[in-house]
Amino acid sequence: MKPEQVEVKGLCVDVVRTSRTKTASIKVDDGLVSVVVPKALDIERIKQLVADKYLWIIQKVALHEESKPASDREFVSGEAYAYLGRNYRLKVVAGAYSPVKLIQGRLVATLPDGAKRSNLVRDAVIRWYKLNALRKIKEKVRRYSKVMGLEPKSIGIKTFKSRWGSCSPKGELDFNWVIVMAPNRVVDYVVIHELCHLKQLDHSPKFWKEVERVMPDYAEHKEWLKVNSGKLVV
């Protein structure tokens, strides 16, 4: 289940309630916005706090987006593409269209020649990533669900701008397909993170204790994402 949220002028903000603070504070971390408030603070007061800081929040989010590196890929033979932390060289072959295949350690894209061929290659590579992301993430969710005694309603992939995954109130899990470019254990961490939201709504100490119970070294993989997330670009 995802955390409590408020929406102000189209901006969605996670609400984290805690008895450990008497004042409210707004955080923008990796493009995600949250407001930490005393446990009993009225929802209308929270909305007003966000509205008062709206311009500051937008500026912070914009700075995060600007800091993301734009992809400089040309989608030609020889470029390296990461999958579960390992790099695979792309080989572009002329011929009738065929879905990208992983053959002898290479990503092979068979496509007709044309003025916009790079666009065709890009689309084919992304389709390959999405297909394999869904397959691999489903495997991981099912494996860890059994370990944790949980049963999500559904598992899917999406294109998120600044999230690696989400968990709906109905128990529907969605993951950013780009995460499969990261090392295998980092993907495990993201899967475990979202599964833990089925038990704990927010990112409270109780939530992180649950993550740690399943993955004692989670902090290492969380830090890897913080440092390297900008490199996960197709």
PDB file of C-alpha atoms in Angstrom:
ATOM      1  CA  MET A   1       0.000   0.000   0.000  1.00  0.00           C
ATOM      2  CA  LYS A   2       1.312   3.433  -0.800  1.00  0.00           C
ATOM      3  CA  PRO A   3       1.692   6.183   1.789  1.00  0.00           C
ATOM      4  CA  GLU A   4      -0.951   8.798   2.566  1.00  0.00           C
ATOM      5  CA  GLN A   5      -0.749  11.619   0.023  1.00  0.00           C
ATOM      6  CA  VAL A   6      -2.027  15.132  -0.537  1.00  0.00           C
ATOM      7  CA  GLU A   7      -2.340  16.855  -3.901  1.00  0.00           C
ATOM      8  CA  VAL A   8      -1.811  20.591  -4.309  1.00  0.00           C
ATOM      9  CA  LYS A   9      -1.955  22.231  -7.758  1.00  0.00           C
ATOM     10  CA  GLY A  10      -1.283  18.879  -9.408  1.00  0.00           C
ATOM     11  CA  LEU A  11       1.689  18.122  -7.132  1.00  0.00           C
ATOM     12  CA  CYS A  12       1.444  14.828  -5.207  1.00  0.00           C
ATOM     13  CA  VAL A  13       3.220  14.809  -1.848  1.00  0.00           C
ATOM     14  CA  ASP A  14       3.712  11.813   0.461  1.00  0.00           C
ATOM     15  CA  VAL A  15       2.614  12.437   4.040  1.00  0.00           C
ATOM     16  CA  VAL A  16       4.726  10.855   6.772  1.00  0.00           C
ATOM     17  CA  ARG A  17       3.117  11.089  10.210  1.00  0.00           C
ATOM     18  CA  THR A  18       5.296  10.612  13.274  1.00  0.00           C
ATOM     19  CA  SER A  19       5.066  11.182  16.997  1.00  0.00           C
ATOM     20  CA  ARG A  20       8.763  12.116  17.040  1.00  0.00           C
ATOM     21  CA  THR A  21       8.270  15.671  15.799  1.00  0.00           C
ATOM     22  CA  LYS A  22       6.227  18.689  16.862  1.00  0.00           C
ATOM     23  CA  THR A  23       6.882  20.656  13.660  1.00  0.00           C
ATOM     24  CA  ALA A  24       6.361  19.946   9.965  1.00  0.00           C
ATOM     25  CA  SER A  25       9.156  19.695   7.414  1.00  0.00           C
ATOM     26  CA  ILE A  26       9.175  19.194   3.641  1.00  0.00           C
ATOM     27  CA  LYS A  27      11.777  17.032   1.920  1.00  0.00           C
ATOM     28  CA  VAL A  28      12.672  16.667  -1.764  1.00  0.00           C
ATOM     29  CA  ASP A  29      14.812  13.558  -2.130  1.00  0.00           C
ATOM     30  CA  ASP A  30      15.745  12.165  -5.572  1.00  0.00           C
ATOM     31  CA  GLY A  31      12.811  14.054  -7.086  1.00  0.00           C
ATOM     32  CA  LEU A  32      10.285  12.653  -4.589  1.00  0.00           C
ATOM     33  CA  VAL A  33       8.446  15.075  -2.306  1.00  0.00           C
ATOM     34  CA  SER A  34       7.354  14.229   1.226  1.00  0.00           C
ATOM     35  CA  VAL A  35       6.114  16.183   4.214  1.00  0.00           C
ATOM     36  CA  VAL A  36       6.935  14.928   7.711  1.00  0.00           C
ATOM     37  CA  VAL A  37       4.296  16.048  10.214  1.00  0.00           C
ATOM     38  CA  PRO A  38       3.114  15.413  13.783  1.00  0.00           C
ATOM     39  CA  LYS A  39       0.854  12.380  13.915  1.00  0.00           C
ATOM     40  CA  ALA A  40      -2.428  14.227  14.539  1.00  0.00           C
ATOM     41  CA  LEU A  41      -1.968  17.214  12.214  1.00  0.00           C
ATOM     42  CA  ASP A  42      -5.126  18.035  10.245  1.00  0.00           C
ATOM     43  CA  ILE A  43      -5.033  17.193   6.527  1.00  0.00           C
ATOM     44  CA  GLU A  44      -6.159  20.698   5.517  1.00  0.00           C
ATOM     45  CA  ARG A  45      -3.274  22.183   7.490  1.00  0.00           C
ATOM     46  CA  ILE A  46      -0.892  19.856   5.677  1.00  0.00           C
ATOM     47  CA  LYS A  47      -2.256  20.988   2.308  1.00  0.00           C
ATOM     48  CA  GLN A  48      -1.750  24.613   3.331  1.00  0.00           C
ATOM     49  CA  LEU A  49       1.864  23.915   4.338  1.00  0.00           C
ATOM     50  CA  VAL A  50       2.519  22.393   0.911  1.00  0.00           C
ATOM     51  CA  ALA A  51       0.765  25.290  -0.834  1.00  0.00           C
ATOM     52  CA  ASP A  52       2.901  27.802   1.066  1.00  0.00           C
ATOM     53  CA  LYS A  53       6.078  26.051  -0.098  1.00  0.00           C
ATOM     54  CA  TYR A  54       4.817  25.210  -3.576  1.00  0.00           C
ATOM     55  CA  LEU A  55       7.264  27.373  -5.551  1.00  0.00           C
ATOM     56  CA  TRP A  56      10.236  26.171  -3.479  1.00  0.00           C
ATOM     57  CA  ILE A  57       9.212  22.534  -4.053  1.00  0.00           C
ATOM     58  CA  ILE A  58       8.802  23.018  -7.816  1.00  0.00           C
ATOM     59  CA  GLN A  59      12.237  24.629  -8.035  1.00  0.00           C
ATOM     60  CA  LYS A  60      13.839  21.715  -6.149  1.00  0.00           C
ATOM     61  CA  VAL A  61      12.121  19.125  -8.351  1.00  0.00           C
ATOM     62  CA  ALA A  62      13.164  21.038 -11.479  1.00  0.00           C
ATOM     63  CA  LEU A  63      16.803  21.097 -10.329  1.00  0.00           C
ATOM     64  CA  HIS A  64      16.667  17.313  -9.893  1.00  0.00           C
ATOM     65  CA  GLU A  65      15.269  16.818 -13.395  1.00  0.00           C
ATOM     66  CA  GLU A  66      17.920  19.111 -14.907  1.00  0.00           C
ATOM     67  CA  SER A  67      20.685  17.147 -13.194  1.00  0.00           C
ATOM     68  CA  LYS A  68      19.675  13.917 -14.935  1.00  0.00           C
ATOM     69  CA  PRO A  69      22.014  13.135 -17.810  1.00  0.00           C
ATOM     70  CA  ALA A  70      20.397  12.989 -21.241  1.00  0.00           C
ATOM     71  CA  SER A  71      21.079   9.808 -23.148  1.00  0.00           C
ATOM     72  CA  ASP A  72      23.792  10.265 -25.758  1.00  0.00           C
ATOM     73  CA  ARG A  73      23.327   6.834 -27.278  1.00  0.00           C
ATOM     74  CA  GLU A  74      23.341   6.490 -31.047  1.00  0.00           C
ATOM     75  CA  PHE A  75      21.887   2.957 -31.049  1.00  0.00           C
ATOM     76  CA  VAL A  76      24.597   1.499 -33.243  1.00  0.00           C
ATOM     77  CA  SER A  77      26.675  -1.668 -33.071  1.00  0.00           C
ATOM     78  CA  GLY A  78      29.254  -1.705 -30.281  1.00  0.00           C
ATOM     79  CA  GLU A  79      27.331   0.300 -27.664  1.00  0.00           C
ATOM     80  CA  ALA A  80      27.028  -1.333 -24.255  1.00  0.00           C
ATOM     81  CA  TYR A  81      23.695  -1.901 -22.515  1.00  0.00           C
ATOM     82  CA  ALA A  82      23.453  -3.049 -18.898  1.00  0.00           C
ATOM     83  CA  TYR A  83      21.117  -5.824 -17.786  1.00  0.00           C
ATOM     84  CA  LEU A  84      21.165  -6.973 -14.153  1.00  0.00           C
ATOM     85  CA  GLY A  85      24.528  -5.248 -13.754  1.00  0.00           C
ATOM     86  CA  ARG A  86      26.284  -6.886 -16.695  1.00  0.00           C
ATOM     87  CA  ASN A  87      27.072  -5.046 -19.938  1.00  0.00           C
ATOM     88  CA  TYR A  88      26.047  -6.486 -23.297  1.00  0.00           C
ATOM     89  CA  ARG A  89      27.240  -5.100 -26.625  1.00  0.00           C
ATOM     90  CA  LEU A  90      24.637  -4.198 -29.216  1.00  0.00           C
ATOM     91  CA  LYS A  91      24.882  -5.679 -32.702  1.00  0.00           C
ATOM     92  CA  VAL A  92      22.605  -4.135 -35.346  1.00  0.00           C
ATOM     93  CA  VAL A  93      21.924  -6.371 -38.352  1.00  0.00           C
ATOM     94  CA  ALA A  94      20.145  -5.347 -41.562  1.00  0.00           C
ATOM     95  CA  GLY A  95      17.149  -7.466 -42.508  1.00  0.00           C
ATOM     96  CA  ALA A  96      13.461  -8.044 -41.913  1.00  0.00           C
ATOM     97  CA  TYR A  97      12.383  -6.842 -38.468  1.00  0.00           C
ATOM     98  CA  SER A  98      12.935  -9.280 -35.625  1.00  0.00           C
ATOM     99  CA  PRO A  99      12.637  -8.644 -31.875  1.00  0.00           C
ATOM    100  CA  VAL A 100      15.943  -8.036 -30.090  1.00  0.00           C
ATOM    101  CA  LYS A 101      17.533 -11.264 -28.902  1.00  0.00           C
ATOM    102  CA  LEU A 102      20.394 -11.994 -26.493  1.00  0.00           C
ATOM    103  CA  ILE A 103      22.729 -14.218 -28.523  1.00  0.00           C
ATOM    104  CA  GLN A 104      26.168 -15.316 -27.309  1.00  0.00           C
ATOM    105  CA  GLY A 105      26.522 -12.334 -25.002  1.00  0.00           C
ATOM    106  CA  ARG A 106      25.281  -9.758 -27.528  1.00  0.00           C
ATOM    107  CA  LEU A 107      22.004  -7.913 -27.969  1.00  0.00           C
ATOM    108  CA  VAL A 108      21.160  -8.537 -31.620  1.00  0.00           C
ATOM    109  CA  ALA A 109      18.690  -6.166 -33.309  1.00  0.00           C
ATOM    110  CA  THR A 110      17.612  -7.105 -36.836  1.00  0.00           C
ATOM    111  CA  LEU A 111      16.005  -4.141 -38.586  1.00  0.00           C
ATOM    112  CA  PRO A 112      15.621  -2.719 -42.105  1.00  0.00           C
ATOM    113  CA  ASP A 113      17.809   0.157 -43.253  1.00  0.00           C
ATOM    114  CA  GLY A 114      16.173   3.580 -43.222  1.00  0.00           C
ATOM    115  CA  ALA A 115      16.547   7.254 -42.491  1.00  0.00           C
ATOM    116  CA  LYS A 116      15.195   6.833 -38.959  1.00  0.00           C
ATOM    117  CA  ARG A 117      16.854   3.512 -38.232  1.00  0.00           C
ATOM    118  CA  SER A 118      18.265   4.668 -34.889  1.00  0.00           C
ATOM    119  CA  ASN A 119      14.698   5.287 -33.699  1.00  0.00           C
ATOM    120  CA  LEU A 120      13.739   1.767 -34.746  1.00  0.00           C
ATOM    121  CA  VAL A 121      16.714   0.319 -32.888  1.00  0.00           C
ATOM    122  CA  ARG A 122      15.896   2.366 -29.774  1.00  0.00           C
ATOM    123  CA  ASP A 123      12.276   1.195 -29.785  1.00  0.00           C
ATOM    124  CA  ALA A 124      13.348  -2.423 -30.286  1.00  0.00           C
ATOM    125  CA  VAL A 125      15.876  -2.258 -27.429  1.00  0.00           C
ATOM    126  CA  ILE A 126      13.313  -0.698 -25.087  1.00  0.00           C
ATOM    127  CA  ARG A 127      10.794  -3.413 -25.977  1.00  0.00           C
ATOM    128  CA  TRP A 128      13.445  -6.006 -25.101  1.00  0.00           C
ATOM    129  CA  TYR A 129      14.107  -4.317 -21.752  1.00  0.00           C
ATOM    130  CA  LYS A 130      10.407  -4.109 -20.883  1.00  0.00           C
ATOM    131  CA  LEU A 131       9.749  -7.745 -21.791  1.00  0.00           C
ATOM    132  CA  ASN A 132      12.668  -8.997 -19.728  1.00  0.00           C
ATOM    133  CA  ALA A 133      11.972  -6.595 -16.871  1.00  0.00           C
ATOM    134  CA  LEU A 134       8.454  -7.956 -16.507  1.00  0.00           C
ATOM    135  CA  ARG A 135       9.656 -11.560 -16.654  1.00  0.00           C
ATOM    136  CA  LYS A 136      12.520 -11.109 -14.194  1.00  0.00           C
ATOM    137  CA  ILE A 137      10.644  -8.897 -11.731  1.00  0.00           C
ATOM    138  CA  LYS A 138       7.687 -11.303 -11.652  1.00  0.00           C
ATOM    139  CA  GLU A 139      10.119 -14.096 -10.758  1.00  0.00           C
ATOM    140  CA  LYS A 140      11.608 -12.034  -7.930  1.00  0.00           C
ATOM    141  CA  VAL A 141       8.266 -10.830  -6.548  1.00  0.00           C
ATOM    142  CA  ARG A 142       6.910 -14.378  -6.454  1.00  0.00           C
ATOM    143  CA  ARG A 143      10.046 -15.684  -4.747  1.00  0.00           C
ATOM    144  CA  TYR A 144      10.146 -12.999  -2.050  1.00  0.00           C
ATOM    145  CA  SER A 145       6.365 -13.052  -1.593  1.00  0.00           C
ATOM    146  CA  LYS A 146       6.640 -16.652  -0.443  1.00  0.00           C
ATOM    147  CA  VAL A 147       9.479 -15.790   1.946  1.00  0.00           C
ATOM    148  CA  MET A 148       7.525 -12.858   3.411  1.00  0.00           C
ATOM    149  CA  GLY A 149       4.120 -14.548   3.457  1.00  0.00           C
ATOM    150  CA  LEU A 150       2.559 -11.941   1.168  1.00  0.00           C
ATOM    151  CA  GLU A 151       0.413 -12.055  -1.952  1.00  0.00           C
ATOM    152  CA  PRO A 152       0.298  -8.926  -4.160  1.00  0.00           C
ATOM    153  CA  LYS A 153      -2.784  -8.574  -6.309  1.00  0.00           C
ATOM    154  CA  SER A 154      -0.842  -7.901  -9.508  1.00  0.00           C
ATOM    155  CA  ILE A 155       2.674  -7.255 -10.826  1.00  0.00           C
ATOM    156  CA  GLY A 156       3.398  -4.861 -13.682  1.00  0.00           C
ATOM    157  CA  ILE A 157       5.963  -2.499 -15.158  1.00  0.00           C
ATOM    158  CA  LYS A 158       5.666   1.194 -15.956  1.00  0.00           C
ATOM    159  CA  THR A 159       7.757   4.151 -17.021  1.00  0.00           C
ATOM    160  CA  PHE A 160       8.266   6.332 -13.942  1.00  0.00           C
ATOM    161  CA  LYS A 161      10.165   9.624 -13.957  1.00  0.00           C
ATOM    162  CA  SER A 162      11.460   9.478 -10.405  1.00  0.00           C
ATOM    163  CA  ARG A 163      10.309   6.249  -8.789  1.00  0.00           C
ATOM    164  CA  TRP A 164      11.607   2.688  -8.931  1.00  0.00           C
ATOM    165  CA  GLY A 165       8.301   1.189  -7.919  1.00  0.00           C
ATOM    166  CA  SER A 166       4.880   1.735  -6.410  1.00  0.00           C
ATOM    167  CA  CYS A 167       2.330  -0.174  -4.372  1.00  0.00           C
ATOM    168  CA  SER A 168      -1.353   0.701  -4.647  1.00  0.00           C
ATOM    169  CA  PRO A 169      -3.842   0.496  -1.755  1.00  0.00           C
ATOM    170  CA  LYS A 170      -5.235  -2.625  -3.459  1.00  0.00           C
ATOM    171  CA  GLY A 171      -1.858  -4.372  -3.358  1.00  0.00           C
ATOM    172  CA  GLU A 172      -0.971  -3.800  -7.015  1.00  0.00           C
ATOM    173  CA  LEU A 173       2.786  -3.580  -7.558  1.00  0.00           C
ATOM    174  CA  ASP A 174       4.337  -1.667 -10.452  1.00  0.00           C
ATOM    175  CA  PHE A 175       8.039  -1.294 -11.170  1.00  0.00           C
ATOM    176  CA  ASN A 176      10.108   1.028 -13.323  1.00  0.00           C
ATOM    177  CA  TRP A 177      11.433  -1.243 -16.106  1.00  0.00           C
ATOM    178  CA  VAL A 178      14.739   0.680 -16.140  1.00  0.00           C
ATOM    179  CA  ILE A 179      15.677  -0.881 -12.781  1.00  0.00           C
ATOM    180  CA  VAL A 180      16.775  -4.104 -14.527  1.00  0.00           C
ATOM    181  CA  MET A 181      19.851  -2.207 -15.724  1.00  0.00           C
ATOM    182  CA  ALA A 182      21.047  -2.263 -12.109  1.00  0.00           C
ATOM    183  CA  PRO A 183      22.891  -5.170 -10.443  1.00  0.00           C
ATOM    184  CA  ASN A 184      20.804  -8.203  -9.542  1.00  0.00           C
ATOM    185  CA  ARG A 185      20.788  -7.554  -5.776  1.00  0.00           C
ATOM    186  CA  VAL A 186      19.773  -3.928  -6.286  1.00  0.00           C
ATOM    187  CA  VAL A 187      16.715  -5.162  -8.194  1.00  0.00           C
ATOM    188  CA  ASP A 188      16.041  -7.544  -5.284  1.00  0.00           C
ATOM    189  CA  TYR A 189      16.163  -4.554  -2.913  1.00  0.00           C
ATOM    190  CA  VAL A 190      13.584  -2.610  -4.962  1.00  0.00           C
ATOM    191  CA  VAL A 191      11.284  -5.650  -5.062  1.00  0.00           C
ATOM    192  CA  ILE A 192      11.584  -6.195  -1.288  1.00  0.00           C
ATOM    193  CA  HIS A 193      11.057  -2.454  -0.675  1.00  0.00           C
ATOM    194  CA  GLU A 194       7.715  -2.452  -2.504  1.00  0.00           C
ATOM    195  CA  LEU A 195       6.597  -5.731  -0.937  1.00  0.00           C
ATOM    196  CA  CYS A 196       7.249  -4.241   2.500  1.00  0.00           C
ATOM    197  CA  HIS A 197       4.751  -1.499   1.669  1.00  0.00           C
ATOM    198  CA  LEU A 198       2.082  -4.204   1.726  1.00  0.00           C
ATOM    199  CA  LYS A 199       2.787  -4.397   5.463  1.00  0.00           C
ATOM    200  CA  GLN A 200       3.812  -0.837   6.303  1.00  0.00           C
ATOM    201  CA  LEU A 201       2.378   2.274   4.630  1.00  0.00           C
ATOM    202  CA  ASP A 202       5.187   4.761   5.131  1.00  0.00           C
ATOM    203  CA  HIS A 203       8.973   4.869   5.400  1.00  0.00           C
ATOM    204  CA  SER A 204       8.943   4.803   9.182  1.00  0.00           C
ATOM    205  CA  PRO A 205      11.587   3.015  11.270  1.00  0.00           C
ATOM    206  CA  LYS A 206       9.178   0.059  11.421  1.00  0.00           C
ATOM    207  CA  PHE A 207       9.163  -0.122   7.625  1.00  0.00           C
ATOM    208  CA  TRP A 208      12.965  -0.135   7.390  1.00  0.00           C
ATOM    209  CA  LYS A 209      13.160  -2.790  10.106  1.00  0.00           C
ATOM    210  CA  GLU A 210      10.964  -4.996   7.943  1.00  0.00           C
ATOM    211  CA  VAL A 211      13.195  -4.378   4.910  1.00  0.00           C
ATOM    212  CA  GLU A 212      16.249  -5.195   7.023  1.00  0.00           C
ATOM    213  CA  ARG A 213      14.636  -8.409   8.285  1.00  0.00           C
ATOM    214  CA  VAL A 214      14.382  -9.708   4.723  1.00  0.00           C
ATOM    215  CA  MET A 215      17.590  -8.092   3.387  1.00  0.00           C
ATOM    216  CA  PRO A 216      20.101  -7.306   6.158  1.00  0.00           C
ATOM    217  CA  ASP A 217      22.452  -5.511   3.729  1.00  0.00           C
ATOM    218  CA  TYR A 218      19.718  -3.389   2.117  1.00  0.00           C
ATOM    219  CA  ALA A 219      21.528  -0.108   2.962  1.00  0.00           C
ATOM    220  CA  GLU A 220      24.353  -1.026   0.590  1.00  0.00           C
ATOM    221  CA  HIS A 221      21.949  -1.453  -2.329  1.00  0.00           C
ATOM    222  CA  LYS A 222      19.932   1.628  -1.396  1.00  0.00           C
ATOM    223  CA  GLU A 223      23.155   3.652  -1.475  1.00  0.00           C
ATOM    224  CA  TRP A 224      24.118   2.148  -4.842  1.00  0.00           C
ATOM    225  CA  LEU A 225      20.869   3.431  -6.313  1.00  0.00           C
ATOM    226  CA  LYS A 226      21.368   6.865  -4.799  1.00  0.00           C
ATOM    227  CA  VAL A 227      24.845   7.154  -6.346  1.00  0.00           C
ATOM    228  CA  ASN A 228      24.223   5.440  -9.695  1.00  0.00           C
ATOM    229  CA  SER A 229      20.574   6.092 -10.568  1.00  0.00           C
ATOM    230  CA  GLY A 230      21.571   8.735 -13.125  1.00  0.00           C
ATOM    231  CA  LYS A 231      23.479   6.101 -15.098  1.00  0.00           C
ATOM    232  CA  LEU A 232      20.391   3.929 -15.654  1.00  0.00           C
ATOM    233  CA  VAL A 233      19.435   5.534 -18.944  1.00  0.00           C
ATOM    234  CA  VAL A 234      18.483   3.970 -22.292  1.00  0.00           C
TER     235      VAL A 234
END
